[in-house]
Tab-separated table of C-alpha atoms in Angstrom:
chain	number	residue	atom	x	y	z
R	140	MET	CA	78.707	100.756	86.828
R	141	ALA	CA	78.890	99.357	90.382
R	142	ARG	CA	81.534	100.872	92.591
R	143	HIS	CA	83.937	98.361	94.140
R	144	ALA	CA	83.942	98.162	97.917
R	145	PRO	CA	87.069	99.833	99.296
R	146	GLU	CA	89.991	97.750	100.498
R	147	ARG	CA	91.815	98.316	103.777
R	148	PHE	CA	95.535	98.225	104.431
R	149	ALA	CA	97.741	99.006	107.421
R	150	ALA	CA	101.353	100.172	107.528
R	151	ILE	CA	103.208	99.766	110.817
R	152	HIS	CA	106.641	101.311	111.301
R	153	VAL	CA	109.120	100.647	114.084
R	154	GLY	CA	111.477	103.601	113.742
R	155	SER	CA	114.268	105.116	115.785
R	156	GLU	CA	112.205	107.846	117.428
R	157	GLN	CA	108.634	106.683	117.006
R	158	ILE	CA	106.475	103.645	116.381
R	159	GLY	CA	103.335	104.224	114.382
R	160	VAL	CA	100.423	102.653	112.561
R	161	GLN	CA	98.417	104.006	109.643
R	162	ILE	CA	95.224	102.317	108.456
R	163	VAL	CA	93.844	103.381	105.092
R	164	GLU	CA	90.775	102.634	103.027
R	165	TYR	CA	91.173	102.783	99.240
R	166	THR	CA	89.722	101.993	95.843
R	167	ASN	CA	92.738	103.388	93.990
R	168	LEU	CA	95.639	105.774	94.586
R	169	ASP	CA	93.501	108.791	93.703
R	170	ASP	CA	90.794	107.712	96.115
R	171	PHE	CA	92.057	106.702	99.538
R	172	ARG	CA	91.719	108.046	103.048
R	173	ILE	CA	93.390	107.501	106.394
R	174	VAL	CA	90.832	105.975	108.773
R	175	GLU	CA	93.156	105.623	111.765
R	176	GLN	CA	96.636	106.859	112.611
R	177	SER	CA	98.617	106.610	115.825
R	178	TYR	CA	102.204	107.345	116.898
R	179	ARG	CA	104.185	106.712	120.060
R	180	GLN	CA	107.543	108.364	120.766
R	181	VAL	CA	110.373	105.932	121.584
R	182	MET	CA	114.109	106.163	122.217
R	183	LEU	CA	115.252	103.129	120.220
R	184	GLY	CA	117.690	105.006	117.996
R	185	GLU	CA	119.451	106.683	120.880
R	186	GLU	CA	119.861	103.306	122.582
R	187	THR	CA	121.158	101.576	119.445
R	188	PHE	CA	123.615	104.344	118.562
R	189	LYS	CA	124.976	104.356	122.133
R	190	THR	CA	125.166	100.635	122.913
R	191	GLY	CA	124.760	98.859	119.579
R	192	ARG	CA	121.757	96.981	120.974
R	193	VAL	CA	118.081	97.368	121.822
R	194	SER	CA	117.409	96.323	125.411
R	195	PHE	CA	114.812	93.668	126.142
R	196	SER	CA	112.924	96.121	128.323
R	197	ALA	CA	112.547	98.278	125.198
R	198	VAL	CA	111.541	95.194	123.216
R	199	SER	CA	108.827	94.474	125.776
R	200	GLU	CA	107.560	98.034	125.378
R	201	ILE	CA	107.513	97.602	121.598
R	202	CYS	CA	105.600	94.339	121.895
R	203	GLU	CA	102.946	95.839	124.175
R	204	LEU	CA	102.434	98.645	121.688
R	205	LEU	CA	102.241	96.228	118.770
R	206	LYS	CA	99.674	94.111	120.619
R	207	GLY	CA	97.538	97.227	120.769
R	208	TYR	CA	98.039	97.767	117.049
R	209	ARG	CA	97.016	94.164	116.379
R	210	ARG	CA	93.763	94.749	118.272
R	211	LEU	CA	93.246	97.920	116.243
R	212	LEU	CA	93.716	96.013	112.977
R	213	SER	CA	91.207	93.438	114.174
R	214	GLU	CA	88.644	96.118	115.057
R	215	TYR	CA	88.911	97.591	111.552
R	216	GLY	CA	88.921	94.178	109.873
R	217	VAL	CA	92.382	94.748	108.375
R	218	ARG	CA	94.091	91.594	107.132
R	219	ASP	CA	96.504	93.154	104.673
R	220	TYR	CA	99.400	94.898	106.412
R	221	ARG	CA	103.170	95.443	106.457
R	222	LEU	CA	105.251	95.872	109.593
R	223	VAL	CA	108.598	97.405	108.765
R	224	ALA	CA	111.551	98.260	111.000
R	225	THR	CA	114.259	100.705	109.982
R	226	THR	CA	117.459	102.171	111.441
R	227	ALA	CA	117.328	101.286	115.158
R	228	ILE	CA	116.501	97.603	114.707
R	229	ARG	CA	118.436	97.353	111.437
R	230	GLU	CA	121.660	98.339	113.181
R	231	ALA	CA	121.065	96.534	116.478
R	232	GLN	CA	123.534	93.703	117.056
R	233	ASN	CA	120.728	91.660	118.638
R	234	GLN	CA	118.362	92.204	115.692
R	235	PRO	CA	117.479	88.482	115.193
R	236	TYR	CA	116.435	88.137	118.832
R	237	ILE	CA	114.310	91.285	118.669
R	238	ILE	CA	112.463	90.062	115.589
R	239	ASP	CA	111.984	86.638	117.182
R	240	GLN	CA	110.528	88.141	120.367
R	241	ILE	CA	108.133	90.335	118.389
R	242	LYS	CA	106.950	87.304	116.420
R	243	ILE	CA	106.448	85.190	119.561
R	244	LYS	CA	104.748	87.868	121.656
R	245	THR	CA	102.617	89.618	119.017
R	246	GLY	CA	102.347	87.273	116.029
R	247	PHE	CA	103.699	90.025	113.760
R	248	SER	CA	106.413	89.241	111.216
R	249	VAL	CA	108.890	92.107	110.873
R	250	GLU	CA	110.546	93.233	107.651
R	251	VAL	CA	113.831	95.062	108.229
R	252	PHE	CA	114.596	97.604	105.527
R	253	GLU	CA	118.083	98.653	104.507
R	254	MET	CA	118.725	102.367	104.073
R	255	PRO	CA	118.263	102.421	100.241
R	256	GLN	CA	114.835	100.815	100.699
R	257	GLU	CA	113.906	103.245	103.465
R	258	ILE	CA	114.888	106.254	101.356
R	259	PHE	CA	113.052	104.765	98.361
R	260	TYR	CA	109.732	104.295	100.151
R	261	LYS	CA	109.798	107.879	101.347
R	262	TYR	CA	110.633	109.009	97.816
R	263	VAL	CA	107.596	107.133	96.459
R	264	SER	CA	105.335	109.296	98.613
R	265	LEU	CA	107.298	112.520	98.108
R	266	VAL	CA	107.090	112.228	94.326
R	267	LYS	CA	103.334	111.747	94.473
R	268	THR	CA	102.912	114.793	96.729
R	269	VAL	CA	105.057	117.031	94.513
R	270	ASN	CA	103.600	115.615	91.299
R	271	ASP	CA	99.987	116.040	92.482
R	272	ARG	CA	100.679	119.757	92.870
R	273	GLY	CA	102.180	120.083	89.390
R	274	LEU	CA	105.651	120.948	90.700
R	275	MET	CA	107.646	118.235	88.950
R	276	ASN	CA	106.760	119.173	85.410
R	277	SER	CA	107.847	122.768	85.879
R	278	CYS	CA	111.083	121.981	87.686
R	279	ASP	CA	114.241	121.472	85.659
R	280	CYS	CA	116.239	120.081	88.561
R	281	MET	CA	114.993	119.052	91.990
R	282	LEU	CA	116.976	117.553	94.857
R	283	PHE	CA	115.182	115.408	97.413
R	284	VAL	CA	117.030	115.260	100.722
R	285	ASP	CA	115.708	112.940	103.385
R	286	ILE	CA	117.228	113.308	106.835
R	287	SER	CA	116.230	110.604	109.278
R	288	SER	CA	117.546	109.768	112.722
R	289	GLY	CA	120.396	107.707	111.356
R	290	GLY	CA	120.680	108.431	107.650
R	291	LEU	CA	120.858	111.061	104.951
R	292	GLY	CA	119.654	110.403	101.407
R	293	PHE	CA	120.307	112.577	98.342
R	294	THR	CA	118.108	111.866	95.299
R	295	LEU	CA	118.477	114.116	92.248
R	296	TYR	CA	115.587	114.392	89.792
R	297	LYS	CA	116.229	116.060	86.455
R	298	ASP	CA	114.189	116.135	83.241
R	299	GLY	CA	111.978	113.270	84.311
R	300	ASN	CA	114.804	110.960	85.394
R	301	LEU	CA	116.814	110.158	88.472
R	302	THR	CA	120.390	111.118	87.746
R	303	TYR	CA	122.039	110.647	91.139
R	304	GLN	CA	121.353	108.903	94.432
R	305	GLN	CA	123.599	108.689	97.466
R	306	ASN	CA	122.913	107.533	101.001
R	307	ILE	CA	125.129	108.451	103.951
R	308	HIS	CA	125.053	107.128	107.505
R	309	ILE	CA	124.726	110.528	109.129
R	310	GLY	CA	121.323	111.438	110.553
R	311	ALA	CA	120.389	114.059	113.126
R	312	LEU	CA	120.221	111.640	116.063
R	313	ARG	CA	123.344	109.763	114.986
R	314	ILE	CA	125.224	113.081	114.825
R	315	LYS	CA	124.068	114.012	118.295
R	316	GLU	CA	125.165	110.644	119.713
R	317	SER	CA	128.608	111.047	118.083
R	318	PHE	CA	129.406	113.650	120.726
R	319	ASP	CA	129.115	113.262	124.486
R	320	LYS	CA	127.328	115.816	126.676
R	321	SER	CA	130.470	117.689	127.667
R	322	GLN	CA	131.406	118.092	124.020
R	323	ARG	CA	127.907	119.307	123.129
R	324	ASP	CA	128.109	121.851	125.955
R	325	SER	CA	131.472	123.144	124.729
R	326	ALA	CA	131.764	126.631	123.248
R	327	HIS	CA	133.552	124.977	120.294
R	328	PHE	CA	130.735	122.508	119.568
R	329	HIS	CA	129.196	124.470	116.685
R	330	GLN	CA	132.496	124.703	114.823
R	331	ALA	CA	133.378	121.053	115.433
R	332	LEU	CA	129.884	119.965	114.433
R	333	SER	CA	130.016	121.967	111.190
R	334	GLU	CA	133.383	120.489	110.267
R	335	TYR	CA	132.245	116.973	111.155
R	336	ILE	CA	129.145	117.190	108.943
R	337	LYS	CA	130.940	118.929	106.073
R	338	SER	CA	133.693	116.303	105.920
R	339	THR	CA	131.113	113.502	105.946
R	340	ILE	CA	128.909	114.797	103.129
R	341	GLU	CA	131.731	116.374	101.102
R	342	PRO	CA	131.770	113.583	98.451
R	343	VAL	CA	128.310	114.739	97.345
R	344	GLU	CA	129.563	118.266	96.630
R	345	LYS	CA	131.291	117.384	93.345
R	346	GLU	CA	128.065	115.979	91.909
R	347	MET	CA	125.923	118.855	93.167
R	348	LYS	CA	128.133	121.484	91.554
R	349	GLN	CA	127.338	120.000	88.129
R	350	HIS	CA	123.674	120.934	88.426
R	351	SER	CA	121.648	124.091	88.816
R	352	ILE	CA	119.192	122.981	91.466
R	353	LYS	CA	115.908	124.843	91.432
R	354	ARG	CA	114.171	123.211	94.385
R	355	LEU	CA	115.469	121.542	97.496
R	356	VAL	CA	112.826	119.193	98.894
R	357	LEU	CA	113.406	118.320	102.545
R	358	SER	CA	111.801	115.433	104.384
R	359	GLY	CA	112.492	113.372	107.467
R	360	THR	CA	111.950	112.999	111.170
R	361	GLU	CA	113.111	116.454	112.213
R	362	THR	CA	111.260	118.514	109.603
R	363	LYS	CA	108.405	119.098	112.077
R	364	LEU	CA	110.952	120.583	114.448
R	365	LEU	CA	112.262	122.916	111.744
R	366	VAL	CA	108.762	124.055	110.739
R	367	LYS	CA	107.866	124.749	114.394
R	368	MET	CA	111.034	126.785	114.947
R	369	LEU	CA	110.296	128.806	111.818
R	370	GLY	CA	106.908	129.678	113.311
R	371	LYS	CA	105.021	128.111	110.417
R	372	ASP	CA	102.010	125.799	110.341
R	373	GLN	CA	102.824	122.245	109.271
R	374	GLY	CA	101.080	121.466	105.995
R	375	LYS	CA	101.616	118.833	103.319
R	376	ILE	CA	104.127	121.233	101.738
R	377	THR	CA	105.734	124.167	103.551
R	378	PHE	CA	107.610	126.723	101.461
R	379	VAL	CA	110.630	128.254	103.186
R	380	SER	CA	112.698	131.096	101.773
R	381	LEU	CA	116.465	130.916	102.045
R	382	SER	CA	116.466	134.149	104.026
R	383	GLU	CA	113.999	132.681	106.564
R	384	PHE	CA	116.217	129.681	107.113
R	385	ASP	CA	119.382	131.787	107.305
R	386	SER	CA	117.824	133.978	110.011
R	387	LEU	CA	116.904	130.908	112.026
R	388	TYR	CA	120.392	129.450	111.626
R	389	LYS	CA	122.057	132.632	112.868
R	390	GLN	CA	119.704	132.727	115.840
R	391	VAL	CA	120.242	129.089	116.827
R	392	ARG	CA	124.026	129.075	116.540
R	393	SER	CA	124.238	131.810	119.177
R	394	LEU	CA	122.089	129.977	121.754
R	395	ASN	CA	122.982	127.404	124.361
R	396	LEU	CA	120.706	124.475	125.263
R	397	PRO	CA	118.699	126.221	128.049
R	398	GLN	CA	118.127	129.198	125.765
R	399	ILE	CA	116.920	126.937	122.927
R	400	ILE	CA	114.508	125.237	125.333
R	401	LYS	CA	113.149	128.600	126.483
R	402	ASN	CA	113.086	130.452	123.141
R	403	PHE	CA	111.381	127.685	121.170
R	404	GLN	CA	109.444	126.072	124.052
R	405	LEU	CA	110.907	122.643	123.438
R	406	PRO	CA	111.430	119.680	125.756
R	407	GLU	CA	115.092	118.949	126.449
R	408	ASN	CA	115.294	115.830	124.269
R	409	LYS	CA	114.022	117.831	121.281
R	410	ALA	CA	116.148	120.864	122.070
R	411	GLU	CA	119.251	118.641	121.970
R	412	MET	CA	118.390	117.814	118.363
R	413	VAL	CA	118.139	121.428	117.239
R	414	LEU	CA	121.777	122.278	116.563
R	415	PRO	CA	122.673	118.983	114.797
R	416	THR	CA	119.547	119.357	112.648
R	417	ILE	CA	120.018	123.025	111.754
R	418	VAL	CA	123.734	122.639	110.997
R	419	LEU	CA	123.045	119.584	108.850
R	420	TYR	CA	120.456	121.522	106.844
R	421	LYS	CA	122.881	124.432	106.535
R	422	GLN	CA	125.609	122.195	105.142
R	423	VAL	CA	123.174	120.662	102.642
R	424	LEU	CA	122.161	124.145	101.516
R	425	SER	CA	125.792	125.163	101.074
R	426	LEU	CA	126.324	122.168	98.770
R	427	THR	CA	123.312	122.810	96.597
R	428	ASN	CA	122.578	126.560	96.517
R	429	PRO	CA	118.912	126.049	95.498
R	430	GLN	CA	116.476	128.749	94.446
R	431	GLU	CA	113.892	127.654	97.009
R	432	MET	CA	113.192	125.131	99.776
R	433	LEU	CA	110.178	122.899	100.268
R	434	ILE	CA	109.531	120.957	103.459
R	435	LEU	CA	107.222	117.972	102.994
R	436	SER	CA	105.379	116.233	105.819
R	437	ASP	CA	105.425	112.805	104.103
R	438	GLN	CA	106.743	110.055	106.333
R	439	PHE	CA	107.992	106.530	105.778
R	440	MET	CA	104.564	104.979	106.417
R	441	ASP	CA	103.040	107.218	103.743
R	442	GLY	CA	105.432	105.690	101.246
R	443	VAL	CA	104.546	102.145	102.308
R	444	VAL	CA	100.863	102.975	101.828
R	445	VAL	CA	101.307	104.728	98.465
R	446	LYS	CA	103.464	101.943	97.033
R	447	HIS	CA	101.061	99.246	98.223
R	448	ILE	CA	97.997	100.919	96.714
R	449	ALA	CA	99.788	101.730	93.441
R	450	GLU	CA	100.833	98.094	93.040
R	451	LYS	CA	97.494	96.616	94.073
R	452	THR	CA	95.487	98.842	91.730
R	453	GLY	CA	97.982	99.098	88.849
R	454	HIS	CA	98.119	102.886	89.170
R	455	GLU	CA	100.402	104.751	86.755
R	456	HIS	CA	102.473	105.970	89.722
R	457	LYS	CA	103.925	102.454	89.944
R	458	GLN	CA	105.310	102.669	86.402
R	459	LEU	CA	106.505	106.237	86.940
R	460	ILE	CA	108.611	105.162	89.905
R	461	GLN	CA	109.919	102.035	88.173
R	462	ASP	CA	110.973	104.082	85.142
R	463	GLN	CA	112.865	106.439	87.443
R	464	LEU	CA	114.646	103.537	89.144
R	465	ILE	CA	115.738	102.203	85.753
R	466	SER	CA	116.923	105.669	84.717
R	467	LEU	CA	119.131	105.639	87.815
R	468	CYS	CA	120.636	102.300	86.714
R	469	TRP	CA	121.543	103.826	83.345
R	470	GLU	CA	123.245	106.671	85.216
R	471	ILE	CA	125.266	104.148	87.249
R	472	GLY	CA	126.345	102.576	83.970
R	473	LYS	CA	127.505	105.962	82.654
R	474	ARG	CA	129.611	106.419	85.773
R	475	TYR	CA	131.650	103.378	84.737
R	476	TYR	CA	131.865	104.259	81.039
R	477	TYR	CA	129.909	101.239	79.837
R	478	ASP	CA	128.721	100.707	76.263
R	479	PRO	CA	125.107	101.937	76.474
R	480	VAL	CA	124.120	100.702	73.002
R	481	HIS	CA	125.334	97.175	73.755
R	482	ALA	CA	123.663	97.281	77.175
R	483	ALA	CA	120.390	98.309	75.494
R	484	ALA	CA	120.687	95.433	73.015
R	485	VAL	CA	121.300	92.884	75.780
R	486	GLU	CA	118.384	94.355	77.750
R	487	LYS	CA	116.092	94.106	74.707
R	488	TRP	CA	116.936	90.499	73.866
R	489	SER	CA	116.978	89.404	77.531
R	490	LEU	CA	113.459	90.703	78.113
R	491	LEU	CA	112.212	89.197	74.841
R	492	LEU	CA	113.516	85.782	75.899
R	493	PHE	CA	112.177	86.196	79.427
R	494	ASP	CA	108.684	86.989	78.140
R	495	LYS	CA	108.655	84.136	75.624
R	496	LEU	CA	109.920	81.664	78.235
R	497	ALA	CA	107.310	82.605	80.855
R	498	ARG	CA	105.704	79.155	81.023
R	499	ILE	CA	109.156	77.552	81.295
R	500	HIS	CA	110.944	79.691	83.907
R	501	GLY	CA	107.982	80.338	86.226
R	502	LEU	CA	109.389	83.678	87.386
R	503	GLY	CA	107.469	86.879	88.025
R	504	GLU	CA	107.398	90.578	87.263
R	505	ARG	CA	109.963	91.423	89.944
R	506	HIS	CA	112.434	88.907	88.497
R	507	ARG	CA	111.972	90.537	85.096
R	508	LEU	CA	112.991	93.852	86.650
R	509	LEU	CA	116.105	92.275	88.201
R	510	LEU	CA	117.058	90.832	84.797
R	511	LYS	CA	116.577	94.262	83.228
R	512	VAL	CA	118.910	95.891	85.769
R	513	ALA	CA	121.510	93.134	85.340
R	514	ALA	CA	121.412	93.545	81.555
R	515	ILE	CA	122.041	97.288	81.841
R	516	LEU	CA	124.979	96.843	84.244
R	517	HIS	CA	126.476	93.495	83.247
R	518	ASP	CA	129.605	94.990	81.648
R	519	ILE	CA	130.437	97.848	84.039
R	520	GLY	CA	133.363	95.840	85.446
R	521	LYS	CA	135.280	96.520	82.224
R	522	HIS	CA	135.943	99.962	83.679
R	523	VAL	CA	138.172	98.247	86.261
R	524	ASN	CA	139.620	95.242	84.463
R	525	LEU	CA	138.879	93.748	81.047
R	526	ARG	CA	140.222	90.282	81.869
R	527	LYS	CA	137.891	89.589	84.789
R	528	HIS	CA	135.232	92.143	84.083
R	529	TYR	CA	132.426	89.834	85.277
R	530	PHE	CA	134.014	89.726	88.746
R	531	TYR	CA	134.387	93.504	88.891
R	532	SER	CA	130.837	93.986	87.595
R	533	TYR	CA	129.778	91.928	90.604
R	534	ARG	CA	131.905	94.008	92.988
R	535	LEU	CA	130.701	97.364	91.617
R	536	ILE	CA	127.045	96.320	91.820
R	537	ILE	CA	127.437	95.028	95.378
R	538	SER	CA	129.215	98.252	96.358
R	539	SER	CA	126.510	100.527	94.927
R	540	ASP	CA	123.333	101.762	96.583
R	541	PHE	CA	120.323	100.644	94.550
R	542	MET	CA	117.358	102.660	95.672
R	543	GLY	CA	114.233	100.534	95.694
R	544	PHE	CA	115.998	97.182	95.835
R	545	SER	CA	116.699	95.058	98.870
R	546	GLU	CA	120.177	93.819	99.714
R	547	ALA	CA	119.068	90.300	98.722
R	548	GLU	CA	117.867	91.540	95.312
R	549	LYS	CA	121.139	93.391	94.791
R	550	HIS	CA	123.028	90.133	95.378
R	551	VAL	CA	120.856	88.420	92.765
R	552	VAL	CA	121.578	91.150	90.205
R	553	ALA	CA	125.296	91.047	91.006
R	554	ASN	CA	125.412	87.271	90.566
R	555	ILE	CA	123.622	87.463	87.215
R	556	ALA	CA	126.312	89.923	86.096
R	557	TYR	CA	128.987	87.575	87.483
R	558	TYR	CA	127.721	84.634	85.421
R	559	HIS	CA	126.551	86.550	82.351
R	560	SER	CA	129.399	85.350	80.153
R	561	LYS	CA	130.778	82.101	81.529
R	562	GLY	CA	131.176	79.867	84.545
R	563	THR	CA	128.775	77.449	86.179
R	564	PRO	CA	127.000	78.750	89.279
R	565	SER	CA	128.492	76.807	92.140
R	566	ASP	CA	128.784	76.939	95.908
R	567	ASN	CA	132.543	76.913	95.330
R	568	ASP	CA	132.068	80.581	94.431
R	569	PRO	CA	131.512	82.628	97.620
R	570	THR	CA	129.343	85.019	95.617
R	571	PHE	CA	126.902	82.215	94.823
R	572	ALA	CA	127.179	80.308	98.109
R	573	TYR	CA	125.871	83.421	99.908
R	574	LEU	CA	122.452	83.082	98.232
R	575	THR	CA	119.401	81.197	99.475
R	576	PRO	CA	118.336	78.038	97.542
R	577	ASN	CA	115.529	79.941	95.790
R	578	GLN	CA	117.862	82.785	94.859
R	579	LYS	CA	120.374	80.302	93.432
R	580	VAL	CA	117.745	78.864	91.101
R	581	THR	CA	116.687	82.370	90.065
R	582	VAL	CA	120.281	83.385	89.330
R	583	ALA	CA	120.850	80.245	87.230
R	584	LYS	CA	117.694	80.854	85.170
R	585	LEU	CA	118.335	84.556	84.571
R	586	SER	CA	122.045	83.987	83.877
R	587	ALA	CA	121.150	81.390	81.241
R	588	ILE	CA	118.819	83.916	79.581
R	589	ILE	CA	121.243	86.838	79.674
R	590	ARG	CA	124.042	84.674	78.198
R	591	LEU	CA	122.001	84.017	75.074
R	592	ALA	CA	121.034	87.698	74.856
R	593	ASP	CA	124.668	88.768	75.244
R	594	ALA	CA	125.706	86.303	72.532
R	595	LEU	CA	123.248	87.909	70.098
R	596	ASP	CA	125.307	91.112	70.287
R	597	ARG	CA	128.738	89.577	70.863
R	598	SER	CA	130.346	91.968	68.389
R	599	HIS	CA	128.742	94.998	70.080
R	600	ARG	CA	127.606	96.043	66.585
R	601	GLN	CA	123.847	95.458	66.882
R	602	LYS	CA	123.672	93.389	63.701
R	603	ILE	CA	120.165	92.061	64.394
R	604	SER	CA	117.192	94.093	63.235
R	605	GLU	CA	114.488	91.651	64.326
R	606	ALA	CA	114.201	88.468	66.363
R	607	GLU	CA	111.452	85.883	66.733
R	608	VAL	CA	111.298	83.254	69.468
R	609	ALA	CA	109.310	80.048	69.083
R	610	PHE	CA	109.135	76.519	70.484
R	611	ARG	CA	109.439	73.425	68.330
R	612	GLY	CA	108.767	70.592	70.701
R	613	ASP	CA	111.558	70.704	73.302
R	614	GLU	CA	113.641	73.095	71.200
R	615	LEU	CA	113.762	76.877	71.516
R	616	VAL	CA	114.340	78.437	68.123
R	617	ILE	CA	115.499	82.028	67.881
R	618	THR	CA	115.238	83.366	64.330
R	619	VAL	CA	117.074	86.635	63.766
R	620	THR	CA	117.071	88.959	60.799
R	621	SER	CA	120.414	90.474	59.820
R	622	SER	CA	122.125	91.693	56.655
R	623	GLU	CA	125.576	91.218	58.191
R	624	ASP	CA	127.788	88.224	58.813
R	625	MET	CA	126.713	86.546	62.066
R	626	SER	CA	129.511	84.021	62.455
R	627	LEU	CA	130.838	85.430	65.735
R	628	GLU	CA	127.350	85.651	67.221
R	629	GLY	CA	126.470	82.157	65.984
R	630	TRP	CA	129.589	80.529	67.439
R	631	THR	CA	129.158	82.346	70.750
R	632	PHE	CA	125.469	81.430	70.913
R	633	ALA	CA	126.227	77.733	70.367
R	634	ASP	CA	128.771	77.878	73.190
R	635	LYS	CA	126.328	79.549	75.596
R	636	ALA	CA	123.402	77.302	74.669
R	637	ASP	CA	124.870	74.372	76.639
R	638	PHE	CA	124.324	76.142	79.975
R	639	PHE	CA	120.819	77.164	78.900
R	640	GLU	CA	120.003	73.517	78.200
R	641	ASP	CA	121.456	72.459	81.572
R	642	VAL	CA	119.165	74.899	83.369
R	643	PHE	CA	115.932	74.552	81.387
R	644	GLY	CA	116.282	71.159	79.701
R	645	ILE	CA	115.634	72.834	76.370
R	646	LYS	CA	117.998	73.039	73.407
R	647	ALA	CA	118.378	76.587	72.058
R	648	THR	CA	119.018	77.057	68.364
R	649	LEU	CA	119.870	80.240	66.458
R	650	ILE	CA	118.716	80.690	62.869
R	651	ARG	CA	119.643	83.680	60.733
R	652	LYS	CA	117.469	85.192	58.010
R	653	VAL	CA	119.017	87.657	55.583
R	654	GLY	CA	117.221	90.952	55.778
């Protein structure tokens, strides 16, 4: 059988401390290689955290670098690429102007990722690295902790599922910039720094104490610094004993900046990051008390590459990650004491309708995933208030971090939950007015579908054993099999069918068969 010619793809990342490009050649996720990789150190994060902006002199520097990357892509014949910006540009008050200048001067369009997306893409790569070495199957409970320049992400993996995910705006560089130079030079800095970090990440402690964590998997910008200070060679995975780390911590806490520079042969800008980084790791360890530590070299661009290849080639890693994201949604539901059996019924019927209506709604695989998430979480607002639970479902979804979903997608899911039971989507509702025109149409379509699905289990008693969906001309006929009285479901369905007809121009009819 003829072997397909390999494809090429480039990931470009504008980060807080470095800008980089990675060009890969692949046939599938098990057969790819890096053909070119380049990084340039920058100070964007420090500038953003200090002033709230990225200067136009820095933007000019970025553009010159990106022009070089564009030439590199041209030399390798790369047409498929993603250019993603994270913390520094994400938090810059002049973000729109930066993106505009990059587009004008380089021709590159920039995607700006929110923190949950950034953490997610790194996780995609981390899971593959750990899984490829057979470490996930043998681990009962594993905590992934990603520490970037401006953020800290906790992702708990247990028995094949994600059971907890929390992102905090406290990265190594952000911590450093929270104190001025005189404070960092103070003899009291270590104590103040420890207290500052502990109070910030303390909310995670309650969750961590419920689990016996076997492995702590560390990743992020400063892991190279930690590995160097430990005197180890940087590999894909570096195993570190707790005693090794503790010895390093005790050594570092007793040194001032000049001594750190001398002892570890570091430039001053890196030496300034040592204490915030080490203390942050120490506080994470104190929360989790793991049996062992792993430091992974995977970076954000690796995740962009892995996700792209998995999706393009239909690799099983794509489904593995999606299943874990959905497992996290079920955990969010548990947090708000939802009815999981009803949520599962609404999910089942929503997806059945979505699939049968494919030629009518014109939506894609990603929209199906958003509907699935909305079906799982549509009733979580009942934990706050039964009378306006749809509104509180919206608020809880908007207030939650959804790893792997953009802020725009989260707003779509929240609006589907808002309109899952009643109400006509309207710009009179601020929740709906916020959306783009395309998102508004998507919300209307998916809300119309979830309303019918919710009606099929209105009693929360799962009366239906089977359901068939068919078209009869311009009529959608849903035939359900049930041995119980379906009056409540039938009346509710008829009420919800009006909105469905308004959206799709199709009359929906429910027929019951006794089974």
